[in-house]
Coordinates of C-alpha atoms in Angstrom, one line a residue:
Chain T
M1 CA -89.4 -97.0 -112.8
S2 CA -88.2 -98.2 -109.7
T3 CA -85.3 -96.3 -107.8
E4 CA -82.9 -99.1 -108.8
S5 CA -83.5 -99.0 -112.5
W6 CA -83.5 -94.9 -112.1
K7 CA -80.0 -95.4 -110.6
S8 CA -78.8 -97.7 -113.3
A9 CA -80.2 -95.6 -115.9
R10 CA -78.6 -92.4 -114.4
N11 CA -75.2 -94.2 -114.2
A12 CA -75.1 -95.3 -117.6
V13 CA -76.1 -91.7 -119.0
V14 CA -73.0 -90.5 -116.8
L15 CA -70.6 -93.3 -118.3
I16 CA -71.5 -92.4 -121.7
A17 CA -71.4 -88.6 -121.1
C18 CA -67.7 -89.5 -119.7
L19 CA -66.8 -91.7 -122.6
L20 CA -67.7 -88.8 -125.1
A21 CA -65.9 -86.3 -123.4
G22 CA -62.9 -88.4 -123.3
W23 CA -63.4 -88.9 -127.1
Q24 CA -63.3 -85.4 -127.7
A25 CA -60.3 -84.7 -125.3
L26 CA -58.4 -87.5 -127.1
Y27 CA -59.1 -85.8 -130.4
W28 CA -57.8 -82.7 -129.2
F29 CA -54.8 -84.3 -128.2
A30 CA -54.0 -86.5 -131.5
G31 CA -55.6 -84.2 -134.0
E32 CA -57.2 -84.6 -137.1
I33 CA -54.8 -86.7 -138.6
A34 CA -55.7 -89.6 -136.4
M35 CA -59.2 -89.3 -135.3
R36 CA -62.5 -87.4 -135.7
P37 CA -64.4 -85.8 -132.7
P38 CA -67.5 -87.7 -131.5
L39 CA -70.4 -85.3 -133.6
A40 CA -68.3 -85.5 -137.0
T41 CA -68.1 -89.5 -136.4
L42 CA -71.7 -89.7 -135.5
R43 CA -72.9 -87.7 -138.8
Y44 CA -70.5 -89.5 -141.0
T45 CA -71.9 -92.8 -139.5
A46 CA -75.3 -91.8 -139.8
N47 CA -74.7 -91.3 -143.4
L48 CA -72.5 -94.2 -144.0
V49 CA -75.7 -96.7 -142.9
T50 CA -77.8 -95.1 -145.4
T51 CA -75.7 -96.0 -148.0
D52 CA -75.8 -99.5 -150.3
A53 CA -72.4 -100.2 -150.4
F54 CA -72.4 -100.7 -146.4
W55 CA -74.9 -103.5 -145.8
P56 CA -73.4 -106.3 -147.7
H57 CA -70.4 -105.5 -145.7
L58 CA -72.2 -105.8 -142.5
S59 CA -74.3 -108.7 -143.2
E60 CA -71.2 -110.6 -144.2
T61 CA -69.6 -110.0 -140.8
M62 CA -72.7 -110.6 -138.9
R63 CA -73.4 -114.0 -140.7
A64 CA -69.7 -115.1 -140.3
F65 CA -70.0 -114.1 -136.7
A66 CA -73.4 -116.0 -136.2
I67 CA -72.2 -119.4 -137.8
A68 CA -68.7 -118.8 -135.9
L69 CA -70.7 -118.5 -132.5
A70 CA -72.9 -121.2 -133.3
I71 CA -69.9 -123.7 -134.0
A72 CA -68.1 -122.4 -130.8
V73 CA -71.1 -122.6 -128.6
A74 CA -72.2 -126.4 -130.0
V75 CA -68.7 -127.8 -129.9
G76 CA -67.8 -126.1 -126.6
L77 CA -70.7 -127.5 -124.9
L78 CA -70.2 -130.7 -126.3
T79 CA -66.7 -130.8 -125.3
G80 CA -67.3 -129.3 -121.9
F81 CA -70.1 -131.8 -121.0
W82 CA -68.0 -134.8 -122.1
L83 CA -64.9 -133.7 -120.2
G84 CA -67.1 -132.5 -117.1
F85 CA -68.4 -136.1 -116.7
H86 CA -65.8 -138.2 -117.7
S87 CA -63.1 -137.9 -115.3
L88 CA -60.3 -139.8 -117.2
S89 CA -60.5 -137.8 -120.6
R90 CA -60.8 -134.4 -118.5
Q91 CA -57.5 -135.3 -117.0
V92 CA -56.1 -135.7 -120.4
F93 CA -57.4 -133.2 -122.3
E94 CA -58.1 -130.2 -119.9
P95 CA -54.4 -129.1 -119.6
M96 CA -54.4 -129.3 -123.4
L97 CA -57.1 -127.0 -123.7
V98 CA -55.7 -124.6 -121.2
A99 CA -52.2 -124.8 -123.2
I100 CA -54.1 -124.4 -126.5
Y101 CA -56.2 -121.3 -125.0
S102 CA -53.0 -119.6 -124.0
I103 CA -51.5 -119.6 -127.7
P104 CA -52.2 -116.2 -129.7
K105 CA -54.5 -117.6 -132.0
I106 CA -53.2 -115.1 -134.6
T107 CA -50.2 -117.6 -135.3
L108 CA -52.5 -120.3 -136.5
Y109 CA -54.1 -117.7 -139.1
P110 CA -52.0 -118.8 -141.9
V111 CA -52.5 -122.3 -141.3
L112 CA -56.2 -121.9 -141.4
L113 CA -56.0 -119.5 -144.4
L114 CA -54.2 -122.3 -146.3
A115 CA -56.7 -124.8 -145.1
F116 CA -59.8 -123.0 -145.7
G117 CA -58.9 -120.5 -148.6
L118 CA -59.8 -116.7 -148.8
G119 CA -63.4 -116.2 -147.8
M120 CA -66.0 -117.0 -145.5
P121 CA -64.9 -120.3 -144.2
A122 CA -61.3 -119.1 -143.2
K123 CA -63.2 -116.1 -141.3
I124 CA -65.8 -118.8 -139.4
A125 CA -63.1 -120.9 -138.7
F126 CA -60.7 -118.3 -137.2
G127 CA -64.0 -116.6 -135.3
A128 CA -64.8 -120.6 -133.8
I129 CA -61.3 -121.5 -132.6
H130 CA -61.3 -118.4 -130.5
G131 CA -64.7 -119.0 -128.6
I132 CA -64.7 -122.9 -128.4
I133 CA -62.2 -123.2 -125.8
P134 CA -63.7 -120.6 -123.2
V135 CA -67.2 -122.2 -123.8
A136 CA -65.6 -125.8 -123.1
L137 CA -63.8 -124.7 -120.1
F138 CA -66.6 -122.9 -118.4
T139 CA -68.9 -125.9 -119.1
I140 CA -66.3 -128.5 -117.5
N141 CA -66.3 -126.5 -114.5
A142 CA -70.2 -125.8 -114.3
V143 CA -70.7 -129.7 -114.7
R144 CA -68.1 -130.3 -112.0
N145 CA -69.8 -127.8 -109.6
I146 CA -73.3 -129.3 -109.7
K147 CA -74.2 -130.6 -106.3
P148 CA -74.1 -134.1 -105.9
I149 CA -77.1 -133.8 -103.5
L150 CA -79.4 -132.4 -106.5
I151 CA -78.4 -135.5 -108.5
K152 CA -79.4 -137.5 -105.2
T153 CA -82.5 -136.1 -105.3
G154 CA -83.2 -136.4 -108.9
R155 CA -83.0 -140.3 -108.4
V156 CA -85.1 -140.0 -105.2
H157 CA -87.9 -138.5 -107.3
R158 CA -87.2 -141.4 -109.8
L159 CA -85.9 -139.2 -112.9
G160 CA -84.7 -141.1 -116.0
P161 CA -81.5 -140.2 -117.5
L162 CA -82.8 -137.8 -120.0
D163 CA -85.2 -136.0 -117.6
M164 CA -82.2 -136.0 -115.2
V165 CA -80.2 -133.7 -118.0
R166 CA -82.9 -131.7 -118.9
S167 CA -84.5 -131.0 -115.2
I168 CA -81.5 -131.0 -113.3
L169 CA -78.1 -131.1 -114.6
F170 CA -78.7 -128.4 -117.4
P171 CA -80.5 -125.9 -115.1
A172 CA -77.9 -126.4 -112.5
A173 CA -74.9 -125.8 -114.6
L174 CA -76.6 -123.1 -116.7
P175 CA -75.6 -119.8 -114.9
E176 CA -71.7 -120.9 -115.2
I177 CA -72.3 -122.2 -118.8
F178 CA -73.8 -118.8 -119.5
T179 CA -71.0 -116.9 -118.2
G180 CA -68.6 -118.9 -120.7
F181 CA -71.0 -118.1 -123.6
R182 CA -70.7 -114.4 -122.7
V183 CA -66.8 -114.9 -122.7
G184 CA -67.1 -116.9 -125.9
F185 CA -69.2 -114.3 -127.5
S186 CA -66.6 -111.5 -127.1
L187 CA -63.6 -113.9 -128.1
T188 CA -65.6 -115.0 -131.2
L189 CA -66.3 -111.6 -132.4
I190 CA -62.8 -110.7 -132.1
G191 CA -61.8 -113.8 -133.9
T192 CA -64.4 -113.2 -136.6
L193 CA -63.2 -109.1 -137.1
L194 CA -59.5 -110.4 -137.1
G195 CA -60.1 -113.0 -139.8
E196 CA -61.8 -110.2 -141.8
M197 CA -58.7 -107.8 -141.5
F198 CA -56.2 -109.8 -143.0
A199 CA -57.6 -111.8 -145.9
A200 CA -61.0 -111.2 -147.1
Q201 CA -63.1 -109.1 -149.7
R202 CA -66.0 -108.1 -147.8
G203 CA -67.0 -107.4 -144.0
L204 CA -66.4 -104.6 -141.6
G205 CA -62.9 -106.1 -141.1
Y206 CA -62.3 -105.6 -144.5
L207 CA -63.7 -102.0 -144.6
L208 CA -61.7 -101.0 -141.7
M209 CA -58.5 -102.4 -143.3
T210 CA -59.4 -100.6 -146.5
A211 CA -60.2 -97.5 -144.7
I212 CA -56.7 -97.7 -143.4
G213 CA -54.8 -98.3 -146.5
L214 CA -56.9 -95.2 -147.8
H215 CA -56.0 -93.1 -144.7
N216 CA -59.9 -92.6 -144.6
V217 CA -60.1 -91.5 -140.7
D218 CA -63.8 -91.0 -141.1
L219 CA -64.5 -94.4 -142.2
I220 CA -62.0 -95.9 -139.8
M221 CA -63.9 -93.9 -136.9
A222 CA -67.5 -94.8 -138.1
V223 CA -66.7 -98.6 -138.2
T224 CA -64.8 -98.6 -134.9
L225 CA -67.9 -96.8 -133.3
L226 CA -70.2 -99.4 -135.1
L227 CA -68.5 -102.4 -133.6
I228 CA -68.1 -100.9 -130.3
V229 CA -71.8 -100.1 -129.9
F230 CA -72.6 -103.4 -131.1
A231 CA -70.5 -105.2 -128.7
A232 CA -71.1 -103.0 -125.7
V233 CA -74.9 -103.3 -126.0
V234 CA -75.0 -107.3 -126.6
S235 CA -72.1 -107.7 -123.8
T236 CA -74.4 -105.6 -121.3
L237 CA -77.4 -107.4 -122.1
L238 CA -75.6 -110.9 -121.7
L239 CA -74.0 -109.4 -118.2
A240 CA -77.4 -108.4 -117.2
I241 CA -78.9 -112.2 -118.0
D242 CA -75.7 -113.7 -116.2
R243 CA -76.3 -111.7 -113.0
R244 CA -79.9 -112.5 -112.9
L245 CA -78.9 -116.5 -113.8
H246 CA -76.5 -116.2 -110.9
R247 CA -78.4 -114.3 -108.3
R248 CA -80.8 -117.4 -107.8
S249 CA -77.7 -119.8 -107.3
V250 CA -77.1 -120.4 -103.6
Chain V
M1 CA -92.5 -160.1 -88.3
S2 CA -93.6 -160.3 -91.7
D3 CA -96.3 -157.5 -91.2
A4 CA -93.5 -154.7 -90.2
H5 CA -93.7 -151.9 -92.7
V6 CA -89.8 -152.0 -93.2
S7 CA -87.9 -155.2 -92.7
L8 CA -84.2 -155.4 -93.2
R9 CA -82.6 -158.9 -92.9
D10 CA -78.8 -159.5 -92.7
V11 CA -78.0 -156.1 -94.6
T12 CA -74.5 -155.8 -95.5
K13 CA -72.7 -153.1 -97.4
V14 CA -68.9 -153.8 -98.6
F15 CA -67.6 -151.0 -100.6
P16 CA -65.3 -152.6 -103.3
A17 CA -61.5 -151.3 -103.0
A18 CA -60.2 -149.6 -106.3
N19 CA -57.4 -151.8 -106.5
G20 CA -59.4 -155.2 -106.2
G21 CA -58.3 -155.3 -102.8
E22 CA -60.4 -156.5 -99.5
G23 CA -63.0 -153.3 -99.8
L24 CA -64.4 -151.4 -97.2
H25 CA -66.8 -153.0 -94.6
A26 CA -68.9 -149.9 -94.1
L27 CA -72.3 -151.8 -92.6
G28 CA -73.9 -154.7 -91.0
P29 CA -75.2 -157.2 -90.6
V30 CA -78.2 -155.3 -89.8
D31 CA -81.8 -157.0 -88.9
L32 CA -84.5 -154.5 -88.1
D33 CA -88.1 -154.5 -88.2
L34 CA -90.2 -151.0 -88.3
G35 CA -93.7 -150.9 -87.3
K36 CA -96.4 -149.1 -89.7
G37 CA -96.3 -145.4 -88.2
E38 CA -93.5 -145.7 -85.8
F39 CA -90.9 -142.9 -85.6
F40 CA -87.5 -144.8 -85.3
A41 CA -84.0 -143.0 -84.9
V42 CA -80.7 -144.4 -85.2
V43 CA -77.6 -142.6 -83.5
G44 CA -73.9 -143.4 -84.2
P45 CA -70.3 -142.2 -84.0
S46 CA -69.5 -140.2 -87.2
G47 CA -68.4 -142.3 -90.1
C48 CA -70.2 -145.6 -88.7
G49 CA -72.6 -146.1 -91.9
K50 CA -75.6 -144.5 -90.6
S51 CA -76.2 -142.5 -93.8
T52 CA -75.2 -145.8 -95.7
L53 CA -78.1 -147.8 -93.9
L54 CA -80.3 -145.1 -94.8
E55 CA -79.2 -145.3 -98.9
V56 CA -79.6 -148.9 -98.9
I57 CA -83.3 -148.4 -97.3
A58 CA -84.0 -145.8 -100.0
G59 CA -82.6 -147.9 -102.8
L60 CA -80.1 -145.1 -103.6
T61 CA -77.3 -147.9 -102.7
P62 CA -77.5 -151.5 -103.6
A63 CA -76.8 -153.7 -100.4
S64 CA -73.8 -155.9 -100.8
A65 CA -75.8 -158.8 -99.0
G66 CA -79.2 -159.2 -97.3
T67 CA -82.5 -157.8 -98.1
V68 CA -84.7 -154.9 -97.8
E69 CA -88.5 -155.1 -97.8
F70 CA -90.9 -152.1 -97.9
E71 CA -94.5 -153.3 -97.5
G72 CA -93.7 -156.8 -98.6
W73 CA -91.6 -155.7 -101.8
R74 CA -88.0 -155.9 -102.0
V75 CA -86.1 -153.0 -102.4
D76 CA -83.0 -153.5 -104.8
A77 CA -81.0 -150.5 -105.8
D78 CA -84.4 -149.1 -107.5
I79 CA -86.1 -146.5 -105.6
P80 CA -89.6 -147.6 -104.7
D81 CA -92.7 -145.6 -104.8
G82 CA -93.9 -144.2 -101.4
I83 CA -90.6 -143.7 -99.7
G84 CA -89.4 -139.9 -99.3
V85 CA -85.9 -138.9 -98.4
V86 CA -84.7 -135.7 -96.7
F87 CA -81.1 -135.0 -96.6
Q88 CA -79.0 -132.9 -94.6
E89 CA -77.5 -131.0 -97.1
D90 CA -79.6 -128.2 -98.7
A91 CA -81.3 -129.7 -101.9
C92 CA -83.4 -127.0 -103.1
F93 CA -83.2 -126.7 -106.9
P94 CA -81.9 -122.8 -106.8
W95 CA -83.4 -122.3 -110.3
L96 CA -87.1 -123.0 -109.1
S97 CA -89.3 -121.0 -106.9
V98 CA -90.6 -122.5 -103.6
E99 CA -93.7 -123.4 -105.3
Q100 CA -92.0 -125.3 -108.0
N101 CA -89.7 -126.9 -106.0
I102 CA -92.4 -128.4 -104.1
A103 CA -94.2 -129.1 -107.4
F104 CA -91.1 -131.0 -108.6
G105 CA -91.9 -133.9 -105.9
L106 CA -94.9 -134.6 -108.2
R107 CA -93.3 -134.8 -111.5
K108 CA -93.7 -138.7 -111.8
T109 CA -97.2 -138.6 -109.9
A110 CA -99.8 -139.7 -112.4
L111 CA -102.6 -136.7 -111.2
A112 CA -104.3 -133.9 -113.2
A113 CA -102.7 -130.7 -113.0
D114 CA -105.4 -128.9 -111.0
A115 CA -105.1 -131.9 -108.5
K116 CA -101.3 -131.4 -108.3
Q117 CA -101.8 -127.6 -107.7
R118 CA -104.2 -128.5 -104.8
R119 CA -101.4 -130.8 -103.2
V120 CA -98.6 -128.2 -103.5
R121 CA -101.0 -125.5 -102.2
D122 CA -101.9 -127.7 -99.1
V123 CA -98.4 -128.7 -98.6
I124 CA -97.4 -125.0 -98.6
D125 CA -100.0 -124.5 -95.9
L126 CA -99.0 -127.3 -93.6
M127 CA -95.2 -126.2 -93.9
G128 CA -96.0 -122.3 -93.3
L129 CA -94.7 -121.4 -96.5
G130 CA -97.5 -119.4 -97.8
D131 CA -95.7 -116.2 -97.7
F132 CA -92.9 -117.6 -99.7
A133 CA -94.5 -119.7 -102.3
K134 CA -93.0 -117.1 -105.2
S135 CA -89.4 -116.8 -103.8
Y136 CA -86.3 -118.5 -104.8
P137 CA -84.2 -120.5 -102.5
A138 CA -81.6 -117.7 -102.1
Q139 CA -83.9 -115.6 -100.7
L140 CA -84.6 -117.9 -97.7
S141 CA -82.6 -118.7 -94.2
G142 CA -81.4 -122.4 -94.1
G143 CA -84.2 -123.3 -91.9
M144 CA -86.9 -122.0 -94.4
R145 CA -85.0 -123.9 -97.4
Q146 CA -85.0 -127.2 -95.6
R147 CA -88.6 -126.8 -94.9
V148 CA -89.0 -126.7 -98.9
C149 CA -87.1 -130.1 -99.1
I150 CA -89.2 -131.5 -96.4
A151 CA -92.4 -130.1 -98.3
R152 CA -91.1 -131.3 -101.7
T153 CA -91.0 -134.8 -99.9
L154 CA -94.3 -134.4 -98.3
V155 CA -96.1 -133.5 -101.1
T156 CA -95.7 -137.0 -102.6
Q157 CA -97.5 -138.2 -99.3
P158 CA -94.7 -140.8 -98.8
R159 CA -95.7 -143.9 -96.3
L160 CA -92.0 -144.0 -95.3
I161 CA -90.0 -140.8 -94.6
L162 CA -86.4 -141.1 -94.4
L163 CA -84.5 -138.3 -92.5
D164 CA -80.7 -138.1 -92.7
E165 CA -79.9 -135.4 -90.4
P166 CA -82.2 -133.3 -91.7
F167 CA -81.6 -130.3 -89.0
G168 CA -77.7 -130.9 -89.0
A169 CA -77.1 -127.9 -90.7
L170 CA -79.6 -125.5 -88.4
D171 CA -79.1 -123.8 -85.1
Q172 CA -80.3 -125.2 -81.8
Q173 CA -83.3 -123.2 -81.4
T174 CA -84.5 -123.8 -85.1
R175 CA -83.6 -127.4 -84.7
L176 CA -85.9 -127.9 -81.7
L177 CA -88.6 -126.1 -83.4
M178 CA -88.3 -128.0 -86.6
G179 CA -88.5 -131.2 -84.3
D180 CA -91.8 -130.0 -83.2
E181 CA -92.9 -129.6 -86.6
V182 CA -91.6 -133.0 -87.8
L183 CA -93.4 -134.5 -84.8
R184 CA -96.4 -132.7 -86.1
L185 CA -96.2 -133.9 -89.4
W186 CA -95.6 -137.6 -88.4
R187 CA -98.8 -137.5 -86.1
Q188 CA -100.7 -135.9 -89.6
T189 CA -99.4 -137.9 -92.3
G190 CA -99.4 -141.2 -90.2
A191 CA -96.1 -142.1 -92.1
T192 CA -93.2 -144.2 -90.6
V193 CA -90.2 -142.2 -90.2
F194 CA -86.5 -143.2 -89.9
L195 CA -84.4 -140.6 -88.9
I196 CA -80.6 -140.6 -88.6
T197 CA -79.1 -138.3 -86.3
H198 CA -75.8 -137.8 -84.4
A199 CA -78.0 -135.8 -81.7
L200 CA -79.0 -137.7 -78.9
D201 CA -81.4 -135.0 -77.6
E202 CA -82.7 -135.0 -80.9
A203 CA -83.4 -138.8 -81.4
T204 CA -84.7 -138.9 -77.5
M205 CA -87.2 -136.0 -78.2
L206 CA -88.4 -137.3 -81.6
A207 CA -88.6 -141.1 -81.8
D208 CA -90.4 -144.0 -80.3
R209 CA -87.5 -146.2 -80.4
I210 CA -83.8 -145.5 -80.7
A211 CA -80.8 -147.8 -82.0
V212 CA -77.2 -147.1 -81.3
M213 CA -75.0 -147.9 -84.3
S214 CA -71.6 -149.3 -83.3
A215 CA -68.2 -147.7 -85.0
R216 CA -67.2 -149.4 -88.5
P217 CA -68.8 -151.7 -89.6
G218 CA -72.0 -150.2 -88.6
R219 CA -74.3 -152.8 -86.6
L220 CA -77.2 -152.2 -84.3
I221 CA -75.9 -152.9 -80.6
D222 CA -78.7 -151.3 -78.6
V223 CA -82.2 -150.2 -79.0
V224 CA -83.9 -148.2 -76.5
Q225 CA -87.7 -147.7 -76.1
T226 CA -88.9 -144.4 -75.2
N227 CA -92.6 -144.8 -74.3
W228 CA -93.6 -141.1 -75.4
P229 CA -97.2 -140.5 -75.7
R230 CA -97.7 -140.0 -79.7
E231 CA -98.8 -136.3 -78.6
R232 CA -96.0 -134.8 -77.7
D233 CA -93.6 -132.0 -78.5
S234 CA -90.2 -130.3 -77.6
R235 CA -91.2 -129.8 -74.1
I236 CA -90.3 -133.5 -73.2
V237 CA -87.1 -132.5 -72.8
E238 CA -88.1 -131.6 -69.1
R239 CA -89.3 -135.1 -68.1
A240 CA -86.8 -137.0 -65.9
E241 CA -86.9 -140.3 -68.4
F242 CA -85.7 -137.8 -70.9
G243 CA -82.3 -137.5 -69.0
A244 CA -82.4 -141.3 -68.2
I245 CA -82.8 -142.3 -71.7
T246 CA -80.0 -139.8 -73.3
A247 CA -77.7 -141.0 -70.6
R248 CA -78.1 -144.6 -71.5
L249 CA -77.6 -144.1 -75.2
W250 CA -74.6 -141.8 -74.2
K251 CA -73.3 -144.5 -72.3
T252 CA -73.1 -146.8 -75.2
L253 CA -72.2 -144.5 -77.8
R254 CA -69.6 -143.2 -75.7
E255 CA -67.5 -146.3 -76.2
E256 CA -68.3 -146.4 -79.8
S257 CA -67.2 -143.0 -80.5
L258 CA -63.9 -143.6 -78.8
K259 CA -63.1 -146.7 -81.2
T260 CA -63.9 -144.5 -83.9
M261 CA -61.7 -141.7 -82.8
A262 CA -58.9 -144.3 -82.3
L263 CA -59.4 -145.3 -85.6
K264 CA -59.4 -142.2 -87.2
G265 CA -56.0 -141.5 -84.9
A266 CA -54.2 -144.8 -86.1
G267 CA -55.6 -144.0 -89.8
Q268 CA -54.0 -140.3 -89.4
A269 CA -50.6 -142.0 -88.0
A270 CA -50.3 -144.4 -91.0
E271 CA -50.7 -141.8 -93.7
P272 CA -47.4 -140.9 -95.1
A273 CA -46.0 -137.6 -94.1

């Protein structure tokens, strides 16, 4: 291992230790009624993941999230490329996107629920609407920031339209698009879980709400921990890839 | 002169106005013949249409009127084989390594993979990029990146090389040294070179013939023959003729530059507050 990776590993360990210490301190402050300490939570979580009742919830959430993310990325990319290249459409629609982006999506939840019904489709829709706009906005910027000189170079090398997209436009826009994907990932996860918390019969969000209803603090802590670990691990990975992509941009 | 390598007749470029008005007469008419293996430079005030002329020759922009012929074939908004272009701006692909950037030049070339690899290797050696083959552009200096762009052009073995202020973004010492390099490559490849620059000393040092372009619409108003030997380098600036040629270019260019400045001044004054 190089000095650099030693350093980042050490930093990660220190960070996790600090978080655990903070958690323990918060527990001493808030008490048994609201929280569990780290060790008890870990023990309960380890137990929880071995039960049969847990896995259907997890797979339900992951399925909803994966589909929502796929929709958010596909629609966001298409919208972004379209508005990025077509300036009239961009002038018309970009302000609208920005305006919609600032609406608290939760206010649309009743409408979505009535439109899609209780269950999977509503969760997916709610997750996807959180992710589409950031992916689209980042893609618009990515496309607009492609240096014209690179396109000119492509023309000098007599690339066809398809080749131009594949070997110049897409790689040139990729670092910025990936940043959009990273932001879209986090927001879609929030959307999917929110969708599950209010009107669902399965999923981690539902499990969390049930636990709150039954005042099952152990379960609340365990589900929260799992979600935090999942989000943190994936986000760290995405951030690492993002940095790597951006380091090459001149 | 039908045996000219590149031949321009009455080349004119008018950019249409957005509101259907008169349009902007940027260039021409320009008549020009380049001999095979000639090093030709164009100097002119900024905004006079130098780059437009280059883009018309390259087939990047269609001429509004007139014809461009390269090796007897008409260039008509269709980039012909055998022409390489190096721009002023950094045109390296940041997501590709130096080696991959250079190999990009051969994408459209019908060659076996190992033959392509050999050509890339040769050009890397020629340009002294051996130590950086696996590096990415972000790790290189501006001068090095421009070398990569030149290498990407040379790997296609162009018979006509168009240089659009290729050293404009570099510092003076690097420019002189890159000039030496271009002269060496010009001799080694035997290509015809067409250089656009605003630096008189650069044009005088490098070219066999230098044309001065007028203020917009750009026309060639003077052509100066340098009579340098083919074997030459940047030390040519020490010669007495160097000063004489540069002085003659400046005499013509000065008036045109003043016109351009006056135009710009008028344009600024006409702008609504």
